[in-house]
C-alpha positions as protocol buffer text, in pm:
chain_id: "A"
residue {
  index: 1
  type: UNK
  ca { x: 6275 y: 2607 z: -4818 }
}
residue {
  index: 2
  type: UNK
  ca { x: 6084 y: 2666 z: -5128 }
}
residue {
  index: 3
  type: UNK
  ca { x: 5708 y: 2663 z: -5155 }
}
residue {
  index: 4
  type: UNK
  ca { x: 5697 y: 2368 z: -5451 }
}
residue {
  index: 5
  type: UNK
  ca { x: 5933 y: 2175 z: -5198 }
}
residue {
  index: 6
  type: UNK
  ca { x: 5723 y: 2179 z: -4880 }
}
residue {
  index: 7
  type: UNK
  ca { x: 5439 y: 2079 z: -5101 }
}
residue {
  index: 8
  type: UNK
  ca { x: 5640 y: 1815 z: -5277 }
}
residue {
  index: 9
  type: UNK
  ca { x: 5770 y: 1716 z: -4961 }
}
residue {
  index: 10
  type: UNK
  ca { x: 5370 y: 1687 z: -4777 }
}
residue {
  index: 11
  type: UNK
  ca { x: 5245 y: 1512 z: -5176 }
}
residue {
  index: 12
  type: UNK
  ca { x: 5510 y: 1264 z: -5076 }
}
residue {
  index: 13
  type: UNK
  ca { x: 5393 y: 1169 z: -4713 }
}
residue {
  index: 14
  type: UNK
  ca { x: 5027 y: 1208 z: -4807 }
}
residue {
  index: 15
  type: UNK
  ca { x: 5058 y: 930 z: -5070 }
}
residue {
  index: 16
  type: UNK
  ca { x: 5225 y: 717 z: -4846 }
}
residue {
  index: 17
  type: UNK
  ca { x: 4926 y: 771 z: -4604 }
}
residue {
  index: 18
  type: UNK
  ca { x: 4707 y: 742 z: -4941 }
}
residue {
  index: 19
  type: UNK
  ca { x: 4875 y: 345 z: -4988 }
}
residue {
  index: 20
  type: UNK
  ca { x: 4866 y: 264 z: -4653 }
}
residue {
  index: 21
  type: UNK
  ca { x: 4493 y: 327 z: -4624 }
}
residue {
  index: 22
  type: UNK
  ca { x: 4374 y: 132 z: -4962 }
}
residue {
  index: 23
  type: UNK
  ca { x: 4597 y: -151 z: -4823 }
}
residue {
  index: 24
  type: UNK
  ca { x: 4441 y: -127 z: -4450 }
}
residue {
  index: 25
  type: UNK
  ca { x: 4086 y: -72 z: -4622 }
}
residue {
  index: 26
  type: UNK
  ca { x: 4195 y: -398 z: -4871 }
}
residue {
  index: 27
  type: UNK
  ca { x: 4284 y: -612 z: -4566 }
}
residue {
  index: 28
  type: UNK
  ca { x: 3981 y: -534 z: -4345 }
}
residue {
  index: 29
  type: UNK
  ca { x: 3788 y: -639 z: -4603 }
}
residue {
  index: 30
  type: UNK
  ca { x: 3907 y: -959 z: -4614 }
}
residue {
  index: 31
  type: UNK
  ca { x: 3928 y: -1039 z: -4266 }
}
residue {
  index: 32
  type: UNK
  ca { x: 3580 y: -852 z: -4185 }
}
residue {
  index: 33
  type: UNK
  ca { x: 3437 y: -1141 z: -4422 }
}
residue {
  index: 34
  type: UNK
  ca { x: 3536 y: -1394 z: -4157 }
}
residue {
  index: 35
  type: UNK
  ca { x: 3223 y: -1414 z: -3930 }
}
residue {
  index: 36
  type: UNK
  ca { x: 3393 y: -1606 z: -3694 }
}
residue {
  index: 37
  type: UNK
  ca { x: 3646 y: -1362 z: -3665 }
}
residue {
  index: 38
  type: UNK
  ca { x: 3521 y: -1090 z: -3651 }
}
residue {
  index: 39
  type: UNK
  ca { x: 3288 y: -1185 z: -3331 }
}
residue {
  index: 40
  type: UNK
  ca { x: 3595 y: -1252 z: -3169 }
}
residue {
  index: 41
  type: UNK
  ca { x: 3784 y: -976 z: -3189 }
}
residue {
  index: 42
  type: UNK
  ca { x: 3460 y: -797 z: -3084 }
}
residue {
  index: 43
  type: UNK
  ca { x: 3459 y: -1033 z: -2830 }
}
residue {
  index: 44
  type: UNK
  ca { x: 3767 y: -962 z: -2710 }
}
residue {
  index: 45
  type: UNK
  ca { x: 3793 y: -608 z: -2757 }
}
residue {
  index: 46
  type: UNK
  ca { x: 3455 y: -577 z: -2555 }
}
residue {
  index: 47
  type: UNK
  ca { x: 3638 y: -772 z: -2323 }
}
residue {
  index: 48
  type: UNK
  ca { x: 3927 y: -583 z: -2284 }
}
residue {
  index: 49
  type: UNK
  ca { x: 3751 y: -245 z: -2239 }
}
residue {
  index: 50
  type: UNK
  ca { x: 3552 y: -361 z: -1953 }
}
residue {
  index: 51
  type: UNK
  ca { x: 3898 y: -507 z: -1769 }
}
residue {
  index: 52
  type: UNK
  ca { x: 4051 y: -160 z: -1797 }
}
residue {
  index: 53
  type: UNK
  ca { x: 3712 y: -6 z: -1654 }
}
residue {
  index: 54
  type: UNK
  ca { x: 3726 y: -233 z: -1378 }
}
residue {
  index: 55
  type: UNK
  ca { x: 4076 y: -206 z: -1324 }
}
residue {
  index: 56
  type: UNK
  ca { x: 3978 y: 181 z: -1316 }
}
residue {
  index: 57
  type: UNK
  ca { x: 3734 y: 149 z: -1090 }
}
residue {
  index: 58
  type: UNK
  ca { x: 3935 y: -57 z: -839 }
}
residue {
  index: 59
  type: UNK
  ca { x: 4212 y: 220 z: -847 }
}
residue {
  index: 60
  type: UNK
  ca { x: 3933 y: 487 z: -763 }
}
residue {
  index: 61
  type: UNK
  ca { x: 3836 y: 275 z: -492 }
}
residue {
  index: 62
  type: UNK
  ca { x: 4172 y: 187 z: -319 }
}
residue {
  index: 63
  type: UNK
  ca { x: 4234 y: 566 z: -321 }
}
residue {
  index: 64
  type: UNK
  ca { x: 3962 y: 635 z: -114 }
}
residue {
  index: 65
  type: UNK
  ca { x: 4050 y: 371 z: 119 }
}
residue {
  index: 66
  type: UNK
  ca { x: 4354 y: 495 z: 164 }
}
residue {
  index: 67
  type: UNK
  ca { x: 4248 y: 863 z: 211 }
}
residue {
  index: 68
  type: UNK
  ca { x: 4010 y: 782 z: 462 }
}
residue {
  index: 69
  type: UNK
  ca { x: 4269 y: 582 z: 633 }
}
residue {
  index: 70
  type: UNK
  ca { x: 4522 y: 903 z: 614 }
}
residue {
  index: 71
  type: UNK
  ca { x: 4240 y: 1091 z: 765 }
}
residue {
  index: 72
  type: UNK
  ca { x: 4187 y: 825 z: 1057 }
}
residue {
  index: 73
  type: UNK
  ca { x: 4544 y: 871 z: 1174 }
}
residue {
  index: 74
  type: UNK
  ca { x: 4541 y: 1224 z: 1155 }
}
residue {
  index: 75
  type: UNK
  ca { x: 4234 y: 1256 z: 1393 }
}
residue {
  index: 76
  type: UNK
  ca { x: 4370 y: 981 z: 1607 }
}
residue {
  index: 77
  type: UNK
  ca { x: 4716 y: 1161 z: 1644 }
}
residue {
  index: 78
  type: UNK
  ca { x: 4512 y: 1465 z: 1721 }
}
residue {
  index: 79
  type: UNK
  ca { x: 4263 y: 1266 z: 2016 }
}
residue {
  index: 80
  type: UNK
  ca { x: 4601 y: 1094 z: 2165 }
}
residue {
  index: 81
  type: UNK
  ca { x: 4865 y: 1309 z: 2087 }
}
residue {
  index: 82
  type: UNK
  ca { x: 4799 y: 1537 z: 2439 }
}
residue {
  index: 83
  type: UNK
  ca { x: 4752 y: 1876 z: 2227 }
}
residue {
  index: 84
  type: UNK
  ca { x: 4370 y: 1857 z: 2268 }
}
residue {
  index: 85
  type: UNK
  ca { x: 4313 y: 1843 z: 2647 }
}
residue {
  index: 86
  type: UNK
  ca { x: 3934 y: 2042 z: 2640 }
}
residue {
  index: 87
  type: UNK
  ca { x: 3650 y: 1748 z: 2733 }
}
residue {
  index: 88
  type: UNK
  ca { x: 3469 y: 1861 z: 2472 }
}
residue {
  index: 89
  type: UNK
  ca { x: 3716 y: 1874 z: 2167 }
}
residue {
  index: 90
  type: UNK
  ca { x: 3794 y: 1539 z: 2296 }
}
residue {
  index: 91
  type: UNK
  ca { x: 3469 y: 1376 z: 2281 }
}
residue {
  index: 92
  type: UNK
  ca { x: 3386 y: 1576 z: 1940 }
}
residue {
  index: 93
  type: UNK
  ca { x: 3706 y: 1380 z: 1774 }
}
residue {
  index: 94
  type: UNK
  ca { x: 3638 y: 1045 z: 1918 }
}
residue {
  index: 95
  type: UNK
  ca { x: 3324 y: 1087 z: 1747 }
}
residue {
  index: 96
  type: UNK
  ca { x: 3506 y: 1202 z: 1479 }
}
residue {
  index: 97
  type: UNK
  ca { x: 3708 y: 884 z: 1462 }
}
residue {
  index: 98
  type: UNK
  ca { x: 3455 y: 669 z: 1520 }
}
residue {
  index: 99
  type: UNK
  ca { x: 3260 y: 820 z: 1225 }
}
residue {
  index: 100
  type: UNK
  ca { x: 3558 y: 839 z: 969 }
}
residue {
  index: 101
  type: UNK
  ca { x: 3588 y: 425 z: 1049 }
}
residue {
  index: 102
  type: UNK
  ca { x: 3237 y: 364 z: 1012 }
}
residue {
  index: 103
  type: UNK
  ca { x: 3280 y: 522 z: 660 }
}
residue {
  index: 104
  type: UNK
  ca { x: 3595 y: 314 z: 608 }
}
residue {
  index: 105
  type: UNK
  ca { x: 3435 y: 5 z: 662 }
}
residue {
  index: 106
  type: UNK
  ca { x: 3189 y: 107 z: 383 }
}
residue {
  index: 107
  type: UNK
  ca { x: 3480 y: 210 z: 157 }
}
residue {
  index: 108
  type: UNK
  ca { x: 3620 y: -95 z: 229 }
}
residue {
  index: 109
  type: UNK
  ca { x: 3353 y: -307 z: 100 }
}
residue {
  index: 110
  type: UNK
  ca { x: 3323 y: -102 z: -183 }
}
residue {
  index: 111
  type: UNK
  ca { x: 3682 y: -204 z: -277 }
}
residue {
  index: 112
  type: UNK
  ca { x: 3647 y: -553 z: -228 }
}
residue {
  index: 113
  type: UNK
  ca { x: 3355 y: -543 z: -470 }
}
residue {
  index: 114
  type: UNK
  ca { x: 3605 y: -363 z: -690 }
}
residue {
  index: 115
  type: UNK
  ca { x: 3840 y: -632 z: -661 }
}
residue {
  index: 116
  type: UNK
  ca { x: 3612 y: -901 z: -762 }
}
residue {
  index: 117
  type: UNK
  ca { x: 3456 y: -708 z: -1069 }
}
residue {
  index: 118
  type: UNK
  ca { x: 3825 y: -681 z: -1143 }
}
residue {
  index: 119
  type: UNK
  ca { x: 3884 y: -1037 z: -1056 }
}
residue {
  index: 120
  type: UNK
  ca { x: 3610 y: -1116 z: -1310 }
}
residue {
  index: 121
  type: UNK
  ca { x: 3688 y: -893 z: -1575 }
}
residue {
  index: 122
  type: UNK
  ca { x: 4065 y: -993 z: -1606 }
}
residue {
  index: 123
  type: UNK
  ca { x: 3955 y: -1369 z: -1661 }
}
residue {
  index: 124
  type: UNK
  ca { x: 3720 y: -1291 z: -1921 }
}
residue {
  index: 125
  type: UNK
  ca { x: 3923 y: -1109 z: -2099 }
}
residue {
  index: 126
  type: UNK
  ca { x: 4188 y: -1356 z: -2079 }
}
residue {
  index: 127
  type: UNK
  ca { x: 3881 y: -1584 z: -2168 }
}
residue {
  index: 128
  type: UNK
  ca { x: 3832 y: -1389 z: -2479 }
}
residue {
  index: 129
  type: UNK
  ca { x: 4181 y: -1329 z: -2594 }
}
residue {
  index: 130
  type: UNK
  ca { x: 4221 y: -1742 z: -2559 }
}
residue {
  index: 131
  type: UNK
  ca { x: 3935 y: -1782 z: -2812 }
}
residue {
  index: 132
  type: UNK
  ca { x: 4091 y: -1525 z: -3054 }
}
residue {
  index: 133
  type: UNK
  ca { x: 4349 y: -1676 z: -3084 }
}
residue {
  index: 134
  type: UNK
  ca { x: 4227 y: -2017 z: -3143 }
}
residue {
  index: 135
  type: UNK
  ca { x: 3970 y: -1882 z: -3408 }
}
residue {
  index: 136
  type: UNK
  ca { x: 4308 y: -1681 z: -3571 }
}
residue {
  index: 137
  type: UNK
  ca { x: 4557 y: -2008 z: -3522 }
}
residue {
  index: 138
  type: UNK
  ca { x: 4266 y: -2218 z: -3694 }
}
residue {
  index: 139
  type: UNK
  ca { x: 4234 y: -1935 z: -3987 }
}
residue {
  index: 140
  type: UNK
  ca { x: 4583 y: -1988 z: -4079 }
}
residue {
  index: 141
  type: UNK
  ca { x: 4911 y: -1816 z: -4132 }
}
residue {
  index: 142
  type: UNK
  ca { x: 4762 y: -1561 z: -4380 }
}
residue {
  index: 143
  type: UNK
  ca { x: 4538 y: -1423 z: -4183 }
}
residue {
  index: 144
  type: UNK
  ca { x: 4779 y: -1419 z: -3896 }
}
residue {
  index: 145
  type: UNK
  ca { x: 5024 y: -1234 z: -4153 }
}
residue {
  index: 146
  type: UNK
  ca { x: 4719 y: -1013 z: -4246 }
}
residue {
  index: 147
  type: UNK
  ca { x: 4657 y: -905 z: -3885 }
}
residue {
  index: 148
  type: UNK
  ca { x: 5010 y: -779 z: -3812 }
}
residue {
  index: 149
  type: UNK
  ca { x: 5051 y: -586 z: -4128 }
}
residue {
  index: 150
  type: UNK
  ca { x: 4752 y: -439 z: -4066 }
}
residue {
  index: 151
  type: UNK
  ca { x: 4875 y: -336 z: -3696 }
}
residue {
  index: 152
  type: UNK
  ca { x: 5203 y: -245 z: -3860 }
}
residue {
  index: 153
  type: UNK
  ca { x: 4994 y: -62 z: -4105 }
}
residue {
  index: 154
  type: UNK
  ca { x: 4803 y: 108 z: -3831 }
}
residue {
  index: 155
  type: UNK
  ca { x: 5138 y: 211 z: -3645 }
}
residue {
  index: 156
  type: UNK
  ca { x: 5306 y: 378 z: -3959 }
}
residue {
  index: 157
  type: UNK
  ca { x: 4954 y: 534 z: -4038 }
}
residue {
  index: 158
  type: UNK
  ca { x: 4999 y: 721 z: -3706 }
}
residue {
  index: 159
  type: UNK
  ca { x: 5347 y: 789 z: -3776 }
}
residue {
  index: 160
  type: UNK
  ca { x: 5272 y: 979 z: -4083 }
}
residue {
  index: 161
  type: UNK
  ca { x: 4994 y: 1172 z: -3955 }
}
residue {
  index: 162
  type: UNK
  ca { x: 5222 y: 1348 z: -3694 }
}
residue {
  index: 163
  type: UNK
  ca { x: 5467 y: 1422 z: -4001 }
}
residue {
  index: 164
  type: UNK
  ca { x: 5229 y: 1512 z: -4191 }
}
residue {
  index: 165
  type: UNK
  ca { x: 5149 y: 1819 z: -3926 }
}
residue {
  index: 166
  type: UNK
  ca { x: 5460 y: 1903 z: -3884 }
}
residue {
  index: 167
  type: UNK
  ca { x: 5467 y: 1985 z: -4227 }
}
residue {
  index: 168
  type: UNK
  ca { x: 5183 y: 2167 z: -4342 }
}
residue {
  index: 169
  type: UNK
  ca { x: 5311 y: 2419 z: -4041 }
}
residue {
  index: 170
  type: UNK
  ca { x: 5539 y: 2627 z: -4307 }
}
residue {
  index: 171
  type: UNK
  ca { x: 5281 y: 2629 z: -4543 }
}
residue {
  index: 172
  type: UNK
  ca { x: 5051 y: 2911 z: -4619 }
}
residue {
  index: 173
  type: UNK
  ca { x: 4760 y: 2902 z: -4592 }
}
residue {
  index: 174
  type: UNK
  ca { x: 4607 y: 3019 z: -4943 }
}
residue {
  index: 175
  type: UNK
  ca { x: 4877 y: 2785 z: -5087 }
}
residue {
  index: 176
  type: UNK
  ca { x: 4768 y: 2473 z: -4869 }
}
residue {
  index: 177
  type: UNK
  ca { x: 4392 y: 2516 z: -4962 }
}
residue {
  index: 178
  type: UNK
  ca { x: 4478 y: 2490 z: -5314 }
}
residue {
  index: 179
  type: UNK
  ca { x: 4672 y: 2223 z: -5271 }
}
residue {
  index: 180
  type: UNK
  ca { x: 4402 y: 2026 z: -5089 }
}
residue {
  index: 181
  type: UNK
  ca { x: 4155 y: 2104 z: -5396 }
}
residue {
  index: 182
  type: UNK
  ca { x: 4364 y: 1995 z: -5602 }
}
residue {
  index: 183
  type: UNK
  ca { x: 4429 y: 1688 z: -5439 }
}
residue {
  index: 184
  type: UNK
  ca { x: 4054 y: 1641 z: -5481 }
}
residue {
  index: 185
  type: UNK
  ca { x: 4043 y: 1703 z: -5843 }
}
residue {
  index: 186
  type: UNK
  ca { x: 4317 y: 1516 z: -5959 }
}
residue {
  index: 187
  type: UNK
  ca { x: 4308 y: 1194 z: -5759 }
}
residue {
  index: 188
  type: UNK
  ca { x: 4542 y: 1233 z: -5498 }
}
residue {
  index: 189
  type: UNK
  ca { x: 4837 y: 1344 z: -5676 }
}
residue {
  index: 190
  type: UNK
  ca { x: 4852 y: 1758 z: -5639 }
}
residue {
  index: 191
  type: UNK
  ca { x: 5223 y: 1778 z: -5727 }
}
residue {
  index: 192
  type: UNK
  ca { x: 5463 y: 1613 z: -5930 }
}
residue {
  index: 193
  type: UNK
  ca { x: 5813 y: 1611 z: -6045 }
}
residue {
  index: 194
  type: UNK
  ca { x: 6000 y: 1730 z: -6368 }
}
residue {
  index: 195
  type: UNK
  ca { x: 6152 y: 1409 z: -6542 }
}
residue {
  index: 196
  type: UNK
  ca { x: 6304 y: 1462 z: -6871 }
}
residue {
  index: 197
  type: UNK
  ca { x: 6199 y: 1784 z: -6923 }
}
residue {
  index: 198
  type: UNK
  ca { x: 5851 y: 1643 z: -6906 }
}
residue {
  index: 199
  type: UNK
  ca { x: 5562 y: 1638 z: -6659 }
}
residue {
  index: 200
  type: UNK
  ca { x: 5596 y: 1315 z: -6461 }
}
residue {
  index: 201
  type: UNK
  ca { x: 5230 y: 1297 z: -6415 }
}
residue {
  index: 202
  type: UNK
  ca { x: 5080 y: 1367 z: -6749 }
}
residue {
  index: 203
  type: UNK
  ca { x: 5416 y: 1325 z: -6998 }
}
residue {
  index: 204
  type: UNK
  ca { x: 5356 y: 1695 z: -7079 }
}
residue {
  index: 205
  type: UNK
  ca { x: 5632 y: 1838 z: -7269 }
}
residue {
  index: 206
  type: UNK
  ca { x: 5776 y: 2150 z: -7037 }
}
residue {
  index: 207
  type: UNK
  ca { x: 5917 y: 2438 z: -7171 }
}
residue {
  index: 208
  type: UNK
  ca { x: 6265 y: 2531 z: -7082 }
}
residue {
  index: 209
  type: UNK
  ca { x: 6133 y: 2855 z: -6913 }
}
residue {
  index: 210
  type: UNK
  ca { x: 5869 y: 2619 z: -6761 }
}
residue {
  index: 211
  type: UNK
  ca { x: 6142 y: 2377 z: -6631 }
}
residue {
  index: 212
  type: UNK
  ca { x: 6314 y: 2684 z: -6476 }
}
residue {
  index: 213
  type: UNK
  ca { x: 5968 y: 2827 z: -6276 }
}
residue {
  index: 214
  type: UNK
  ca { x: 5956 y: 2484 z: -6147 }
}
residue {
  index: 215
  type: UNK
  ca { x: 6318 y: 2479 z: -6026 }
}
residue {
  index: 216
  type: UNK
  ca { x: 6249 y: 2828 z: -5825 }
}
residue {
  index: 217
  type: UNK
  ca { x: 6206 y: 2897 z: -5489 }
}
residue {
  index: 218
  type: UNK
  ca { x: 6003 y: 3191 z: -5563 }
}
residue {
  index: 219
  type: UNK
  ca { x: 5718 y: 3087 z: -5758 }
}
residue {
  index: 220
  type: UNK
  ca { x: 5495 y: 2827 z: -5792 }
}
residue {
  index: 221
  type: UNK
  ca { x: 5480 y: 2638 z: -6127 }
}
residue {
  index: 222
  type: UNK
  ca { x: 5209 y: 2438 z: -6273 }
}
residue {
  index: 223
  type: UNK
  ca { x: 5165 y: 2182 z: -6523 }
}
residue {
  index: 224
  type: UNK
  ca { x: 5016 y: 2365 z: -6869 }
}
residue {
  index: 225
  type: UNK
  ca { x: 4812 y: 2046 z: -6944 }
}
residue {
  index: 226
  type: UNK
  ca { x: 4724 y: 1884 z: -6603 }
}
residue {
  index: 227
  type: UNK
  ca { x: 4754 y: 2185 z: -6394 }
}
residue {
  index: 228
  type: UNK
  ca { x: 4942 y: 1969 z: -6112 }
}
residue {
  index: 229
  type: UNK
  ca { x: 5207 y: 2208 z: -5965 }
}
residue {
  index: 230
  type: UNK
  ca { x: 5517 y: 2122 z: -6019 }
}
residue {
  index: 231
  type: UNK
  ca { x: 5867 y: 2041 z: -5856 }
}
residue {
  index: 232
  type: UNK
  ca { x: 6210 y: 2022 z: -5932 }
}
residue {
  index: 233
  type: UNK
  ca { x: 6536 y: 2034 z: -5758 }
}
């Protein structure tokens, strides 16, 4: 694979990503305007956090019930399983069981507080996700339309990020610097095509042994008026 190519090839996903994000940026604006809105999806959002804290939380908590539990029957098993027959090492693990249950009744109520939070949580987040979507069913079908593209949006942002990595891998270094600078300096567009023995970008008429740098996969060809770098196949 050339060098013009893999640039050409990461120009083309990072103006993709370029659109998406003045359309994502475009949308927000519009539906950040909405006061009503916007609190909530905060709201919500806020909500949501806390039920997957909670729902954390309670996790946490059953686990320890259940380890002390696994540790109960172990020292049980030990105290009546006839292995231990020394007066002493008996009376040291009936303490120890009585101990370990104490502690599980204290674990216990830990997780039942866990629950509860949990308990609480889920409804007001469902609470919260209820008003949303009255405030969003009373806004209408365009902002309804606005929301999903801008999840869709969101998605395909994401999308394009990872092949946008996988890219730049084959690219040197040096090479992807400059390309980067250049995507600074000439608004977002760092390489362009040859159409009609022209550059696409600028209308620059190319010379044929112009044309013919751009078509290697040696060198790297730029623009004589513009100074994009340029591709053709």
């Amino acid at each position: 694979m050339s060098a013009a190519f893999g640039l050409y090839r990461l120009q083309l996903i990072d103006s993709q990503m370029d659109q998406a994000r003045t359309r994502l940026d475009a949308i927000r604006k519009v539906l950040e305007n909405d006061l009503e809105l916007r609190t909530a999806t905060e709201h919500f959002l806020a909500a949501e956090t806390a039920q997957k804290e909670a729902k954390g939380n309670q996790q946490q908590a059953e686990l320890e019930v259940n380890t002390q539990r696994i540790k109960i029957e172990q020292t049980e098993s030990s105290l009546y399983g006839g292995s231990v027959r020394n007066p002493k090492e008996l009376q040291d693990l009936q303490n120890d069981v009585a101990s370990l249950k104490k502690h599980l009744a204290t674990l216990e109520d830990r997780l039942l507080e866990k629950m509860l939070a949990m308990e609480t949580a889920t409804a007001q987040m469902v609470e919260a996700r209820a008003e949303l979507e009255r405030v969003e069913s009373n806004l209408g079908d365009q902002t309804r339309n606005l929301t999903t593209e801008c999840e869709s949006l969101s998605h395909n942002l994401e999308r394009l990020d990872a092949e946008r990595k996988a890219a730049t891998v084959p690219i040197d270094g040096k090479l992807l610097e400059n390309y980067e600078t250049l995507r600074r300096d000439k608004r977002g567009i760092a390489v362009t095509t040859v159409s009609d023995g022209s550059c696409a970008a600028c209308g620059t008429n190319l010379t044929p042994g112009q044309q013919q740098t751009a078509r290697s996969s040696r060198e790297i060809s730029r623009c004589p008026t513009c100074g994009r770098i340029l591709f053709s196949d």
